[in-house]
mmCIF file of C-alpha atoms and ligand atoms in Angstrom:
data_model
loop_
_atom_site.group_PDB
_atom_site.id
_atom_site.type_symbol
_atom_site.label_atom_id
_atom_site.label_comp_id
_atom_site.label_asym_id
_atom_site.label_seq_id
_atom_site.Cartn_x
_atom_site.Cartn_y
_atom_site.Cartn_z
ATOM 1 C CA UNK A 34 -98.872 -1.355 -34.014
ATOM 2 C CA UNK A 35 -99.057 -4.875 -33.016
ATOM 3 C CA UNK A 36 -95.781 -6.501 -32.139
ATOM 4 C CA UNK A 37 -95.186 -9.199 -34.958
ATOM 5 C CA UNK A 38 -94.423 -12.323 -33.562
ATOM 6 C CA UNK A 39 -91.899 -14.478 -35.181
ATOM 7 C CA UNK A 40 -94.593 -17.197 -36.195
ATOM 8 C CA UNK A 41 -96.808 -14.229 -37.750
ATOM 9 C CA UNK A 42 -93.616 -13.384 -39.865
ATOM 10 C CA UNK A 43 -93.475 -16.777 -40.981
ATOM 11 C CA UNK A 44 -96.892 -17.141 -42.036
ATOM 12 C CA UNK A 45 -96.745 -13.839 -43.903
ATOM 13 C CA UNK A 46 -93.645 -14.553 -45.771
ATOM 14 C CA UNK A 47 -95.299 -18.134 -46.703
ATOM 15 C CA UNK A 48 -98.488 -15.822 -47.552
ATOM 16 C CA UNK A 49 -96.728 -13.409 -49.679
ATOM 17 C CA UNK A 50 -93.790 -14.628 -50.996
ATOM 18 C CA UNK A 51 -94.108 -18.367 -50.822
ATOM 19 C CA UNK A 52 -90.780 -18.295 -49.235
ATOM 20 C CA UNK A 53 -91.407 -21.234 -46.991
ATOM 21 C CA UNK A 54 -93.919 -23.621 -47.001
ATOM 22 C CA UNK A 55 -95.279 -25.204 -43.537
ATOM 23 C CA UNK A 56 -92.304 -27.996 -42.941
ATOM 24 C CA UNK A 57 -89.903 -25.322 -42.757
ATOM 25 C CA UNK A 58 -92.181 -22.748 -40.840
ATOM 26 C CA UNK A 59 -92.665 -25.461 -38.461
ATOM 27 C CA UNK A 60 -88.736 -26.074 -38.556
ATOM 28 C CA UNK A 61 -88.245 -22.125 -37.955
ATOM 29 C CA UNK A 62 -90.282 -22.320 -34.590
ATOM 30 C CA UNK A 63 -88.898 -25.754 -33.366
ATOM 31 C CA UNK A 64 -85.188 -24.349 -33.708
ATOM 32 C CA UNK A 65 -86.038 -20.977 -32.128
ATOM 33 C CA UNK A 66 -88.004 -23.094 -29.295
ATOM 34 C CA UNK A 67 -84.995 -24.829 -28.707
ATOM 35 C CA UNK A 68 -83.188 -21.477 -28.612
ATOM 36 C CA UNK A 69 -85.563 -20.303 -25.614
ATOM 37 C CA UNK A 70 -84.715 -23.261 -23.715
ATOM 38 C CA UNK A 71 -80.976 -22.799 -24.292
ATOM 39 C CA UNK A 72 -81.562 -19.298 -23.469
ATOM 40 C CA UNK A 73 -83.018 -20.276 -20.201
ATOM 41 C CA UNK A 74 -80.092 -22.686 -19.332
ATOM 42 C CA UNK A 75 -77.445 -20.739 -19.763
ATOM 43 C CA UNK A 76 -79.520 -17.947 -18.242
ATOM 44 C CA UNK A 77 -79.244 -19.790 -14.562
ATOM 45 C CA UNK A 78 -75.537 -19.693 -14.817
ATOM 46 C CA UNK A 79 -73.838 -21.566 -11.697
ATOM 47 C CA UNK A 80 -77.625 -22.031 -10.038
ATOM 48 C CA UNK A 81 -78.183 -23.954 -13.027
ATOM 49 C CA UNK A 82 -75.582 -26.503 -12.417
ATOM 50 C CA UNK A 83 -74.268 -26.981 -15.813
ATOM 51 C CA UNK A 84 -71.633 -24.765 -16.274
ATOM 52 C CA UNK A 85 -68.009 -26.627 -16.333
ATOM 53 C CA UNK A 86 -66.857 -29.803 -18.622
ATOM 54 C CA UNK A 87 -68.638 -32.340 -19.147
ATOM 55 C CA UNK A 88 -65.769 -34.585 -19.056
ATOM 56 C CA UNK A 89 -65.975 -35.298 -22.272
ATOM 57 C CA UNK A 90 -64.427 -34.670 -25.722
ATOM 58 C CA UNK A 91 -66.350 -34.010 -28.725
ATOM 59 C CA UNK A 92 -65.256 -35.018 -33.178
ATOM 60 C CA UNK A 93 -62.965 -31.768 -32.985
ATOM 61 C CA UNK A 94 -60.863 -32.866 -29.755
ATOM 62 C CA UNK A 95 -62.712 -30.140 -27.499
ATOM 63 C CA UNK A 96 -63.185 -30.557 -24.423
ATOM 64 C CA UNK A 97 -67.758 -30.677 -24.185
ATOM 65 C CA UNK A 98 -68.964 -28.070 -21.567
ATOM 66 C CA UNK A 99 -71.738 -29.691 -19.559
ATOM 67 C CA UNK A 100 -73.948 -27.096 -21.755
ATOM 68 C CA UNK A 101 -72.663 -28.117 -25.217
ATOM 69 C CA UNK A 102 -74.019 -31.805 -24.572
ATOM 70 C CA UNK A 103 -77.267 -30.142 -23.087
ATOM 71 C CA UNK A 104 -77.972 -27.319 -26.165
ATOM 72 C CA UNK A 105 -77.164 -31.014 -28.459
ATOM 73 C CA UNK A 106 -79.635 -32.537 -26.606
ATOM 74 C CA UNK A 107 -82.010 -29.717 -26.491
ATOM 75 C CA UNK A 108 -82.071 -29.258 -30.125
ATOM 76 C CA UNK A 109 -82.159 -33.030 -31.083
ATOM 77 C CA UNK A 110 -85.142 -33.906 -29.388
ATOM 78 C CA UNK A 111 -86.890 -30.488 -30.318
ATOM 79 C CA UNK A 112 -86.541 -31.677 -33.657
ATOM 80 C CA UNK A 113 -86.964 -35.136 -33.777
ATOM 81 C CA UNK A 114 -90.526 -35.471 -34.092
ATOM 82 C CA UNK A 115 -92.240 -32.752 -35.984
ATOM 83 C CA UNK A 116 -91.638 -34.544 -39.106
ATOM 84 C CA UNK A 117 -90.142 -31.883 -40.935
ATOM 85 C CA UNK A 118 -86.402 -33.392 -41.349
ATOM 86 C CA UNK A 119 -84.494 -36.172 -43.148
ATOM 87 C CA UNK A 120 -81.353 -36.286 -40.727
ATOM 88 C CA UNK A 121 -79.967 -33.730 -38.303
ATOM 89 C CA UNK A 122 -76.195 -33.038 -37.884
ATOM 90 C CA UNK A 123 -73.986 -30.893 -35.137
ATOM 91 C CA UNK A 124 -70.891 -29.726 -34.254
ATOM 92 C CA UNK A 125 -70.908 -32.044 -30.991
ATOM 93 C CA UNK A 126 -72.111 -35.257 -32.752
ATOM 94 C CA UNK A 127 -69.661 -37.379 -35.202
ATOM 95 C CA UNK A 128 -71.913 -38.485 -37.526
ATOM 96 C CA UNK A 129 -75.854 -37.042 -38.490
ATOM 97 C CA UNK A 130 -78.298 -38.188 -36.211
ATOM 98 C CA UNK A 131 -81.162 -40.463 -37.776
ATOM 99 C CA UNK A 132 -84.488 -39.171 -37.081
ATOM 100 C CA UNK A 133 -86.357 -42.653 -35.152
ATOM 101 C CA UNK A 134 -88.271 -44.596 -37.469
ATOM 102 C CA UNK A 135 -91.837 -43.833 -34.759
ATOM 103 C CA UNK A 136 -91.626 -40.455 -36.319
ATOM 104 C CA UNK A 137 -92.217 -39.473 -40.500
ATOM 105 C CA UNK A 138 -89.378 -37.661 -42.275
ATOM 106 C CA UNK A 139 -89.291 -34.139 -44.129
ATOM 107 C CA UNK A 140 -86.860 -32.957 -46.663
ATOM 108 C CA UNK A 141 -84.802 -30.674 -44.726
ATOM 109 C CA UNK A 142 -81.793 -31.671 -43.163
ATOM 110 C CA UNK A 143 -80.831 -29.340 -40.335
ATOM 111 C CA UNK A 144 -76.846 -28.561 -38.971
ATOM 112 C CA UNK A 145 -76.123 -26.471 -36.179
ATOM 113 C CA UNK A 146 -73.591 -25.647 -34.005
ATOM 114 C CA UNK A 147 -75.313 -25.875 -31.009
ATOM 115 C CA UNK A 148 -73.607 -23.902 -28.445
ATOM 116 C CA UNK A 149 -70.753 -22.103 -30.598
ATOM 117 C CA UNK A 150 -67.948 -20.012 -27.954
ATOM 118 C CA UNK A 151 -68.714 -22.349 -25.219
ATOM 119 C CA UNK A 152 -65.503 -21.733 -24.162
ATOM 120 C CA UNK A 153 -66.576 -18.195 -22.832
ATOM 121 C CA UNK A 154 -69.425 -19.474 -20.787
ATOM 122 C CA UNK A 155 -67.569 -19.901 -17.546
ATOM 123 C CA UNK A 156 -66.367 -16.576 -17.751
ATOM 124 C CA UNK A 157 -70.025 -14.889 -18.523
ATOM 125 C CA UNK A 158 -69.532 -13.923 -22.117
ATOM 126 C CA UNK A 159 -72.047 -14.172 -24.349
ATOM 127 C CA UNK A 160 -72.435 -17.459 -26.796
ATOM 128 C CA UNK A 161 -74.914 -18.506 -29.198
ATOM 129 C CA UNK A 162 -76.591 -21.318 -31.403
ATOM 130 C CA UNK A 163 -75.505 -21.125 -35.186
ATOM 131 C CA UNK A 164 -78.002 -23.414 -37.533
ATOM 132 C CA UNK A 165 -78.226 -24.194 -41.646
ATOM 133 C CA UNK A 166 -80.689 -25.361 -43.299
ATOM 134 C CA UNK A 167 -80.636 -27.838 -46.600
ATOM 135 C CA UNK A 168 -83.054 -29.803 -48.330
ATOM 136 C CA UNK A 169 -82.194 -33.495 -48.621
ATOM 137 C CA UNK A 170 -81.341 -34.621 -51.989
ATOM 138 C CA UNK A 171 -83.910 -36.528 -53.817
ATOM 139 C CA UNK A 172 -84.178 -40.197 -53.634
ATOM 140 C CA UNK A 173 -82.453 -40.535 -50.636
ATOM 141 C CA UNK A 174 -85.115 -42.204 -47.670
ATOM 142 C CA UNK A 175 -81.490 -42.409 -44.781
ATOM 143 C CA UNK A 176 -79.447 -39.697 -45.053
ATOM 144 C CA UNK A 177 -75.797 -39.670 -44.258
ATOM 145 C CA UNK A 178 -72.865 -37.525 -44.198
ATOM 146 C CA UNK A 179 -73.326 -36.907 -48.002
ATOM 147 C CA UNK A 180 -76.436 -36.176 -47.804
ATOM 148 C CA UNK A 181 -75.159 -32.702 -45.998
ATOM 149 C CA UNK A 182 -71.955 -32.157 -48.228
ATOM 150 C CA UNK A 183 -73.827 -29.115 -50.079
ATOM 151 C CA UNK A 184 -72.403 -25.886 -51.082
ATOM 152 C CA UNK A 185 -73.320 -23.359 -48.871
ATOM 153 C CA UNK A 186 -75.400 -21.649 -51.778
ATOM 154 C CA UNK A 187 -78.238 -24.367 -51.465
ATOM 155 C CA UNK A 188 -79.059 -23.774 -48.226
ATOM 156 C CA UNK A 189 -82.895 -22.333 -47.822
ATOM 157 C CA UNK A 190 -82.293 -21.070 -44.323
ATOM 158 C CA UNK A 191 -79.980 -19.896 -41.769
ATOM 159 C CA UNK A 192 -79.874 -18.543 -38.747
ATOM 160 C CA UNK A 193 -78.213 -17.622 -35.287
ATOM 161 C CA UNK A 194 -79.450 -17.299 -31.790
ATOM 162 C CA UNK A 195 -76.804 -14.771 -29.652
ATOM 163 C CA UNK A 196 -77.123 -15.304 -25.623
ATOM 164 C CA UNK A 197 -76.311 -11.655 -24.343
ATOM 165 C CA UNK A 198 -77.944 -8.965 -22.633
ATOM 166 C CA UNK A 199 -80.947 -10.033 -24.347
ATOM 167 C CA UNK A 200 -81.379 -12.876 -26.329
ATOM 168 C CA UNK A 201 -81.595 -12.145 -30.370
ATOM 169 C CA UNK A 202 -82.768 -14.450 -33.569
ATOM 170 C CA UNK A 203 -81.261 -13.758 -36.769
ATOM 171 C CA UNK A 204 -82.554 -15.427 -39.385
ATOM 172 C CA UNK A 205 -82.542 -15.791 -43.436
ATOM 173 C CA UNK A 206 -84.763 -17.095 -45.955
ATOM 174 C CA UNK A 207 -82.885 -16.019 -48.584
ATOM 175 C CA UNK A 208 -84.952 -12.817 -48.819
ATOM 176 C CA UNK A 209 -82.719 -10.275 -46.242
ATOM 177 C CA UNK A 210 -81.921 -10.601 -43.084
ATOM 178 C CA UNK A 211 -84.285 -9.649 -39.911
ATOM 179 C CA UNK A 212 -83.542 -9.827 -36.181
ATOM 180 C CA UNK A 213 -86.105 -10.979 -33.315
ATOM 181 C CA UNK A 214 -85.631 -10.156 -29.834
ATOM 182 C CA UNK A 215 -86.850 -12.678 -26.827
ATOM 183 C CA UNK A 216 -89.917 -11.466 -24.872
ATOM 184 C CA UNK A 217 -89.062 -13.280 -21.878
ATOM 185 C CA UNK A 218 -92.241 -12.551 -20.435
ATOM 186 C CA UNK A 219 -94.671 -13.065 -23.469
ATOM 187 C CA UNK A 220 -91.929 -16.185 -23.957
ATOM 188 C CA UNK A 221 -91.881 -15.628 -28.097
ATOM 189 C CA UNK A 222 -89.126 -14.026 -30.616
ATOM 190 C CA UNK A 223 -90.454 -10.412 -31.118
ATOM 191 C CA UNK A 224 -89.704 -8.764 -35.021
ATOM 192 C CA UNK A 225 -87.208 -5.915 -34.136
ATOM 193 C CA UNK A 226 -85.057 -5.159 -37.160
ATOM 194 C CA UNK A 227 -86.574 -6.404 -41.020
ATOM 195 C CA UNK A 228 -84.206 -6.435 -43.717
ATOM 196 C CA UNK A 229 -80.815 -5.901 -41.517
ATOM 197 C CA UNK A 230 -77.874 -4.231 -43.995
ATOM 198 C CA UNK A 231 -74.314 -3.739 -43.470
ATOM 199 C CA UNK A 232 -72.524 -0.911 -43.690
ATOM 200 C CA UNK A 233 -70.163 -1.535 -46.757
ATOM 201 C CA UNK A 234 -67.336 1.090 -45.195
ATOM 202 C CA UNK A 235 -66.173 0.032 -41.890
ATOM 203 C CA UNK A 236 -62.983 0.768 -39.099
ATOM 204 C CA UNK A 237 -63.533 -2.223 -36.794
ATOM 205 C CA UNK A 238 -61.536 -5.374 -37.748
ATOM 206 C CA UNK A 239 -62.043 -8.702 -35.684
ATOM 207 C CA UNK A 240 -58.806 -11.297 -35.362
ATOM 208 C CA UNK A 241 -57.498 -13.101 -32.679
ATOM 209 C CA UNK A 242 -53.863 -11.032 -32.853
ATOM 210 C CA UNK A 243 -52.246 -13.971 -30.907
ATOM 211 C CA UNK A 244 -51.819 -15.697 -34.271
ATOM 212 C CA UNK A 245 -50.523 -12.876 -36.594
ATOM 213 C CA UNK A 246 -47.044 -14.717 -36.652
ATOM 214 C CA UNK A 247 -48.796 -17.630 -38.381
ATOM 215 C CA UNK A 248 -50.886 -15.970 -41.201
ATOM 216 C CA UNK A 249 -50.138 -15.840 -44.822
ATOM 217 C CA UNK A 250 -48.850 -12.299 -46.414
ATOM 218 C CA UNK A 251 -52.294 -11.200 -48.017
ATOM 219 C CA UNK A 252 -53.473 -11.175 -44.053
ATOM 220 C CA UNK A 253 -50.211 -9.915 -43.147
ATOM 221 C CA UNK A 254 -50.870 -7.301 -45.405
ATOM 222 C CA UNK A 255 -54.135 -6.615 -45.140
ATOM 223 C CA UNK A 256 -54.383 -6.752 -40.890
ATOM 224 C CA UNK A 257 -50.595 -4.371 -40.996
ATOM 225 C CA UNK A 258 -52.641 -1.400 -42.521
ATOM 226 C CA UNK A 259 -55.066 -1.674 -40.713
ATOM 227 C CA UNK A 260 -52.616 -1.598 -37.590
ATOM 228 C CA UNK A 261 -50.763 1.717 -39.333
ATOM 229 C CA UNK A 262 -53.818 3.451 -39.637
ATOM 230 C CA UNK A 263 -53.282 7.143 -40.298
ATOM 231 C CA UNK A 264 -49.583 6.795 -40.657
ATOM 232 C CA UNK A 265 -49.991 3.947 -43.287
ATOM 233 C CA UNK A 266 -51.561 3.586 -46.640
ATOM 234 C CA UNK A 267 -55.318 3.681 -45.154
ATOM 235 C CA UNK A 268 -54.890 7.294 -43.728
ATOM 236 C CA UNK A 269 -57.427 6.113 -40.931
ATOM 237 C CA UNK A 270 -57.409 4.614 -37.980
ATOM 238 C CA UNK A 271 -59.137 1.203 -37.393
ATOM 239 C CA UNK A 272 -60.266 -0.115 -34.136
ATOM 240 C CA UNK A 273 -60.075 -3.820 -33.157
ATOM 241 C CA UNK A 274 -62.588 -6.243 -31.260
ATOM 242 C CA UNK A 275 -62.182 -9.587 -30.583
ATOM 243 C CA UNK A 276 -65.427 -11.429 -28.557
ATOM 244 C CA UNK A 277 -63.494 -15.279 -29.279
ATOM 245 C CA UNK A 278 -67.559 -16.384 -29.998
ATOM 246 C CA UNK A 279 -68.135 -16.258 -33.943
ATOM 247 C CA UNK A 280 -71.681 -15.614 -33.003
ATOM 248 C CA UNK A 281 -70.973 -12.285 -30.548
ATOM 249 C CA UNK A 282 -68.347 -11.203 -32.794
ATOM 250 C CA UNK A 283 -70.141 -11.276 -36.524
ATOM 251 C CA UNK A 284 -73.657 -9.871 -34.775
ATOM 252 C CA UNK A 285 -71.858 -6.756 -34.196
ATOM 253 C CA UNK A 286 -70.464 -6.600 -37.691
ATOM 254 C CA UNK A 287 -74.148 -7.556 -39.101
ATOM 255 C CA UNK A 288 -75.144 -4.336 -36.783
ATOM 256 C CA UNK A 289 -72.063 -1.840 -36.698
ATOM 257 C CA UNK A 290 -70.401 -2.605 -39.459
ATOM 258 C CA UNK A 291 -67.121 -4.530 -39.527
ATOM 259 C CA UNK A 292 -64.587 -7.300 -40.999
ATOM 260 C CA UNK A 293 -64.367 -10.940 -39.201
ATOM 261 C CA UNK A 294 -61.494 -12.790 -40.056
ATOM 262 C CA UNK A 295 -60.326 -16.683 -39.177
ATOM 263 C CA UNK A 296 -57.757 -17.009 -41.487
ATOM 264 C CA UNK A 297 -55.978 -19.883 -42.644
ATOM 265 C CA UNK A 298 -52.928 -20.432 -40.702
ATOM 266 C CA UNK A 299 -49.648 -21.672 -41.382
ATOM 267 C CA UNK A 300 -48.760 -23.812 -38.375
ATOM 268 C CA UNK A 301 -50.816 -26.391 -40.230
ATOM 269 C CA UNK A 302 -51.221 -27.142 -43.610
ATOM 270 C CA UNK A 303 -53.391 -29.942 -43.263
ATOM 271 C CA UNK A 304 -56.251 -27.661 -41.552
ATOM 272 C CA UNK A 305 -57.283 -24.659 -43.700
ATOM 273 C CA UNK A 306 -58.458 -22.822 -41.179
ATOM 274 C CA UNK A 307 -60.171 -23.291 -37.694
ATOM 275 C CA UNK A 308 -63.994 -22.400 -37.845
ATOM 276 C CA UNK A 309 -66.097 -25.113 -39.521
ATOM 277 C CA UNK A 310 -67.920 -24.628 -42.883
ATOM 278 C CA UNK A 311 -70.813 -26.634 -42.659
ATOM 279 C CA UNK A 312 -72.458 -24.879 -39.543
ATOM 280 C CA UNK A 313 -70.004 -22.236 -38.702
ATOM 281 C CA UNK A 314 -68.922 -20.491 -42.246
ATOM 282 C CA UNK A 315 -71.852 -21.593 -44.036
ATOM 283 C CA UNK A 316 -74.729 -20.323 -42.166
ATOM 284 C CA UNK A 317 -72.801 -16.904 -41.066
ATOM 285 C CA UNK A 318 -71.997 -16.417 -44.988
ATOM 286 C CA UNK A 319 -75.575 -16.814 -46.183
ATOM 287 C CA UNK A 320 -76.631 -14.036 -43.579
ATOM 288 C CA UNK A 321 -74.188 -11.498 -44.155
ATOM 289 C CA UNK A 322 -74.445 -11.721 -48.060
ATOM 290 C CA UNK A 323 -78.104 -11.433 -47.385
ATOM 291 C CA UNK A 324 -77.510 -8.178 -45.189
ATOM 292 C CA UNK A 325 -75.770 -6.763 -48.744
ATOM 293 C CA UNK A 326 -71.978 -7.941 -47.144
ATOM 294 C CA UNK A 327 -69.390 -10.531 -48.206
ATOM 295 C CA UNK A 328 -67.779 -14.002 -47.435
ATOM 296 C CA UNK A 329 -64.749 -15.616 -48.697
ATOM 297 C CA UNK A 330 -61.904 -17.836 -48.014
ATOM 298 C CA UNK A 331 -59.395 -15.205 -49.473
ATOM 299 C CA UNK A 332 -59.516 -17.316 -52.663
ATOM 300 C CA UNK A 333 -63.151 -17.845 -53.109
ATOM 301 C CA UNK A 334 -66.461 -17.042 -52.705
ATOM 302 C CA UNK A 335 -67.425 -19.461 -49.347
ATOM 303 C CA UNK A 336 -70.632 -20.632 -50.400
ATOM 304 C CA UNK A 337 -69.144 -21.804 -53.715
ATOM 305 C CA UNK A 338 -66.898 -24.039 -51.724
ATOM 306 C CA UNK A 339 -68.038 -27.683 -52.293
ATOM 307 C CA UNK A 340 -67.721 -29.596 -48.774
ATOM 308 C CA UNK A 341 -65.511 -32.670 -48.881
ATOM 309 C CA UNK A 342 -66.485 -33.810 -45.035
ATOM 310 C CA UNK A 343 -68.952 -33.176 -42.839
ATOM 311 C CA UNK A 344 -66.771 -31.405 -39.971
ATOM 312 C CA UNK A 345 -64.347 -29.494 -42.744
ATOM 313 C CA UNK A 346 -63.086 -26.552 -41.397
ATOM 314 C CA UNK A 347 -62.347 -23.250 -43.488
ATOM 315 C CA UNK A 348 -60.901 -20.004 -43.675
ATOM 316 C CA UNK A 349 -63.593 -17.383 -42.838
ATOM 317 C CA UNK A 350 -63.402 -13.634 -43.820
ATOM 318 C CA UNK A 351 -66.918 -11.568 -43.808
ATOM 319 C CA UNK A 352 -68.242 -8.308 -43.370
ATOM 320 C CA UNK A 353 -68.408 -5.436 -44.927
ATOM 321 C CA UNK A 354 -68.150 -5.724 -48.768
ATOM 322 C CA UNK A 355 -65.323 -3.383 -49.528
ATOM 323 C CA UNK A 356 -62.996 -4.789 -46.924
ATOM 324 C CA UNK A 357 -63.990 -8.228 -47.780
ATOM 325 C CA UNK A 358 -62.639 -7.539 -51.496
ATOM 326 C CA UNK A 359 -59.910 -6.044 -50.323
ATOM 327 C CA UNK A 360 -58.714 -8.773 -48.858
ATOM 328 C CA UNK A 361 -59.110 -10.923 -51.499
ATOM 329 C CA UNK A 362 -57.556 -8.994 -53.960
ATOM 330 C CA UNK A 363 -54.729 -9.370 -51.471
ATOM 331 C CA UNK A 364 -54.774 -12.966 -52.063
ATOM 332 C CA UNK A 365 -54.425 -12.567 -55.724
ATOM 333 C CA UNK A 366 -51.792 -10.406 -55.986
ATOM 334 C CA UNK A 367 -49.428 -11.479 -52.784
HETATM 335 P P1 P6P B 226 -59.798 -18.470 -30.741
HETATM 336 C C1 P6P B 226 -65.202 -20.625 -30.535
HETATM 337 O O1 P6P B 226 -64.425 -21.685 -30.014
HETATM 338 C C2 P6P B 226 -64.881 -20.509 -32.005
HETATM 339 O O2 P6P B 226 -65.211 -21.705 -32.653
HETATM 340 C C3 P6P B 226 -65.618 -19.331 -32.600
HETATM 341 O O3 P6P B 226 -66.830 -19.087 -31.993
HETATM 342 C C4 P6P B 226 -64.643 -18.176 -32.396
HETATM 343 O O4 P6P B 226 -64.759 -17.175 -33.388
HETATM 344 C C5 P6P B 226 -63.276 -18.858 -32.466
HETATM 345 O O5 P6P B 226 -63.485 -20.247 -32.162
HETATM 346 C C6 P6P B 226 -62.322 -18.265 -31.453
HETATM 347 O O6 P6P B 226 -61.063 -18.898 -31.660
HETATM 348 O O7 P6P B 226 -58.643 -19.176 -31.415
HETATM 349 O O8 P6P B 226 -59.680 -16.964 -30.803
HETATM 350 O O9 P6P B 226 -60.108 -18.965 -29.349
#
């Protein structure tokens, strides 16, 4: 059979389901274009010249890795002229960027993180592009920040590009989840996995440890019986993993099975968590409900959560289903 390509998927979901229409098909291939590129520039590593800092800071206080302001870059102008968006907004800029009044606008306003784990780059571990997709609300011809303040649950696409051994797309419509892998010679997003689901049983946890003196007790809890394993009230063991790149880290519970958790942390009350919502927690949670898994704060439901600022952070816990509800029946009675 025919390799399907990832714009003959598009087309044939637009066919058959009416899932997308041609702004956002076009908006599909643009971001996974970008991806390629990305792909290619982290791909030349030190030969590339832009590993290292940038010498910069970006709206979070991070220090920009020369690649962080490229992937921006990359992405912005990918999108900028295919008049398909209202406004695009990232992780590396402050405020959404304006698409140039030489090109038309769309409805969709797209958010990405555009190089999410950067931090593991100089040390060869694989990263990835994180993106959501919204429509702009009527009536409004210059988006701003408000504009993007949606709950997660209106988003009509989302999607993640992981740089490792090979180079993967996972994307949702909001009809399941399916993977592409990067023909680097043919140069396009190949369809290998349709309708990804996780398992809802799992024994691989992922938390950064480090922290575990700063968590709330329904995490104590919850991450202490996990630890016990067969001498605690789980009568299994669990194994842990711990990648430090969202992207690397919830691809392998989207494949194996698993339970991600950023928690909320008590050091600071100010910040409920670490990861952001609008193209960290957001996106992520839209793809692994889609793959039959689950995504809450501990207290709620994540796409539910109503977005008070475009850089918000948020407690993230996702995975499989079962552990997922675990934990937040944790919350509720700790
Ligand atoms: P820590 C990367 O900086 C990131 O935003 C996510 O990709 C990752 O899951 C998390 O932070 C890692 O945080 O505190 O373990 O370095």
């Amino acid at each position: 059979m025919q390799p399907v390509s990832l714009t003959r998927f598009l087309l044939e979901e637009q066919r058959a389901k009416g899932l997308i229409n041609a702004d956002l098909r076009l908006l599909i291939e643009v971001v996974s274009r970008a991806c390629k590129s990305i792909s290619i520039a982290i791909g030349k590593g030190s030969l590339g010249g832009a590993l290292g800092s940038a010498g910069s800071e970006n709206v979070q206080g991070e220090v920009q890795k020369k690649l962080d302001v490229l992937s921006n870059e990359i992405l912005l102008e990918a999108n900028e002229w295919g008049g398909h968006l209202a406004a695009l907004a990232s992780e590396e800029m402050d405020d959404p960027h304006p698409i140039p009044h030489r090109y038309p606008k769309g409805e969709y306003l797209l958010v990405f993180d555009p190089l999410d784990g950067s931090s593991n780059i100089d040390v060869n571990i694989s990263v990835g592009t994180i993106f959501s997709v919204l429509r702009c609300p009527d009536g409004v011809s210059e988006p701003d920040a408000q504009a993007f303040l949606q709950p997660g649950a209106k988003q009509v696409a989302a999607g993640y590009a992981v740089y490792g051994p090979n180079t993967l797309l996972v994307l949702t419509l909001g009809d399941g989840v399916h993977v592409f892998t990067l023909d680097r010679e043919m140069g396009s997003f190949i369809l290998s996995q349709q309708n990804l689901r996780i398992p809802e049983e799992t024994s691989e946890f992922a938390i950064n440890m480090s922290n575990q003196r700063h968590w709330e007790a329904p995490v104590q809890r919850y991450i202490g019986e996990l630890v016990a394993g067969t001498t605690g009230p789980r009568a299994r063991d669990f194994n842990m993993r711990w990648v430090a790149s969202m992207v690397a880290d919830v691809h392998r519970v989207l494949t194996r099975g698993g339970i991600f958790l950023y928690p909320r942390d008590t050091r600071d009350s100010s910040k409920p968590g670490k990861l952001r919502l609008l193209y960290e927690a957001n996106p992520m949670s839209f793809i692994v409900e889609q793959a039959g898994g689950a995504a809450s704060t501990g207290h709620q439901r994540i796409l539910d959560v109503q977005p008070a600022a475009l850089h918000e952070r948020i407690a993230v816990i996702l995975g499989s289903k079962n552990e997922v509800e675990r934990v937040s029946e944790y919350h509720k009675t700790v």
